[in-house]
Coordinates of C-alpha atoms in Angstrom, one line a residue:
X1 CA 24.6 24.1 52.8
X2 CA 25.4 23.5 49.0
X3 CA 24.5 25.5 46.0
X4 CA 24.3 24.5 43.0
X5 CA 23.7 26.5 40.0
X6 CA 21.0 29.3 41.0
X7 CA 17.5 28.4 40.5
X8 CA 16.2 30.1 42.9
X9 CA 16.4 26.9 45.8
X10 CA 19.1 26.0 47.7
X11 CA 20.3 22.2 48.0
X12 CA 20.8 20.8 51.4
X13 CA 20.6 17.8 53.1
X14 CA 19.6 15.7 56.5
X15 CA 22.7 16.1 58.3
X16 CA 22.8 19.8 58.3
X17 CA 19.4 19.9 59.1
X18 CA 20.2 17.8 62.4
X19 CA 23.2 19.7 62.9
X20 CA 21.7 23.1 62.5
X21 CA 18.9 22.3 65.0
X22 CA 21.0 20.6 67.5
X23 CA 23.4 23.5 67.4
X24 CA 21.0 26.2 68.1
X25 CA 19.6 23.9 71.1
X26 CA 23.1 23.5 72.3
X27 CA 23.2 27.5 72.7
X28 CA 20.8 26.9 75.8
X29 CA 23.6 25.4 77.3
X30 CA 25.5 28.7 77.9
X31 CA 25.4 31.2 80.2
X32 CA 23.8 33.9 79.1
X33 CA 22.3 31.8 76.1
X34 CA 19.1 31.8 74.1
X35 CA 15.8 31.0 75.9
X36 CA 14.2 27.8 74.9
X37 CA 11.4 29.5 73.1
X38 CA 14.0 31.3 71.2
X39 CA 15.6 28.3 70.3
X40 CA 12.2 26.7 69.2
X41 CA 11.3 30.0 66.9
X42 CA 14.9 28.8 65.2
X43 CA 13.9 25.1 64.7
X44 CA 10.2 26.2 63.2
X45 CA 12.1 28.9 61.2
X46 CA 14.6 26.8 59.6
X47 CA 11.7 24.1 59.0
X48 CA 10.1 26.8 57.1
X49 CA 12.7 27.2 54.9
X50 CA 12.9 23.5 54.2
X51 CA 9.2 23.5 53.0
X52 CA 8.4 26.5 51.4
X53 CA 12.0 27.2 50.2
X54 CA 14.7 28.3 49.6
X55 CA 15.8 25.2 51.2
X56 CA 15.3 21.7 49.7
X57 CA 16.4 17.9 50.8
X58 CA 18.6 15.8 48.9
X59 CA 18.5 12.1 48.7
X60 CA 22.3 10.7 49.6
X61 CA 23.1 7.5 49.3
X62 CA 24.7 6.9 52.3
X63 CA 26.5 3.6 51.7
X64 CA 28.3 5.6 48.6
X65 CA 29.1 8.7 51.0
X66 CA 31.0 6.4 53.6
X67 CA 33.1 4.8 51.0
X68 CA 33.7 8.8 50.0
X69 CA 34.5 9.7 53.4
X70 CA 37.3 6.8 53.9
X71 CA 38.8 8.1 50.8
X72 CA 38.7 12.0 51.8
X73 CA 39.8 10.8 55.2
X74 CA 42.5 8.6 53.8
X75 CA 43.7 11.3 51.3
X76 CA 43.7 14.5 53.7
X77 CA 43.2 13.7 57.5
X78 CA 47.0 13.5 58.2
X79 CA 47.3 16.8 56.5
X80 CA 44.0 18.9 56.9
X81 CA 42.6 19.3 60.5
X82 CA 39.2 17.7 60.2
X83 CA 36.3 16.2 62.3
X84 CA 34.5 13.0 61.4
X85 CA 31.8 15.5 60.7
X86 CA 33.7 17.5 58.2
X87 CA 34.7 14.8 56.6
X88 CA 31.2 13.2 55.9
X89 CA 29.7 17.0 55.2
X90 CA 32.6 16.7 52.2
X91 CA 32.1 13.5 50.8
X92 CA 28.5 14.4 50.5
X93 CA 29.8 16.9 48.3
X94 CA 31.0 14.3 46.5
X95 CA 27.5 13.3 45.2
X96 CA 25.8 16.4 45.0
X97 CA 28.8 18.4 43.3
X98 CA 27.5 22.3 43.9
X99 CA 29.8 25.2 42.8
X100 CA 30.2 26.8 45.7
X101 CA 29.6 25.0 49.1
X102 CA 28.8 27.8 51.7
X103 CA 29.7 26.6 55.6
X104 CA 30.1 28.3 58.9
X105 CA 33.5 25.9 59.7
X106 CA 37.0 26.8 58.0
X107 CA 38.1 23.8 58.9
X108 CA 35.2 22.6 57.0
X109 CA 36.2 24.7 53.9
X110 CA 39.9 24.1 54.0
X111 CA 39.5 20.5 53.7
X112 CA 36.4 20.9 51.0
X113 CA 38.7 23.3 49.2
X114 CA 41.8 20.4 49.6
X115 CA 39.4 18.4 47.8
X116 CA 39.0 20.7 45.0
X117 CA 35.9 22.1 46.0
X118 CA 34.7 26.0 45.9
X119 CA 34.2 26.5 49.3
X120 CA 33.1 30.3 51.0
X121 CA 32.8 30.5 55.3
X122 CA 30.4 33.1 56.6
X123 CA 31.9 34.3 59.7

């Protein structure tokens, strides 16, 4: 999730939409985990969000966030411990250039803050 100078919307994109719903639906998985329906009430919840707001979609140009992700790969990898998935969620960052990118993963925020990036975790 990325913010961007308050206006009263957050800025997100695709991939953490995908990643917030498959997440939730992994939590089935364990033992005791969510119910299904529960899991469902997330996914329409967080759809919510994305059409009535606070959330909103950004367009990313995906070619341009690849060539961003070799480069953040190629600069911090061997010195930041990082996921492919990091690494793309920070080279989108790239493009959409918010003042405080909010995320769930310190790994996630060390290597946005490596990059130069405001990054807070919320664990």
């Amino acid at each position: 999730m990325v913010h961007k100078t308050w206006s009263g919307r957050m800025d997100s994109f695709a991939l953490v939409g995908i990643e917030t719903i498959n997440a939730v639906r992994s939590l089935c998985l364990r033992k005791p985990g969510p119910s299904r329906e529960y899991a469902e009430g997330l996914r329409r919840f967080f759809k919510h969000l994305f059409v009535e707001g606070p959330f909103e979609k950004e367009d990313i140009e995906w070619e341009l966030t690849l060539r961003d992700a070799a480069q953040v790969s190629a600069a911090h990898a061997a010195t930041v411990k990082c996921r492919a998935a990091d690494i793309l969620h920070v080279a989108i960052l790239e493009q959409l250039n918010p003042d405080t990118f909010v995320t769930g993963d310190g790994d996630q925020a060390a290597l946005a803050i490596a990059r130069g990036f405001r990054a807070v975790t919320f664990y």
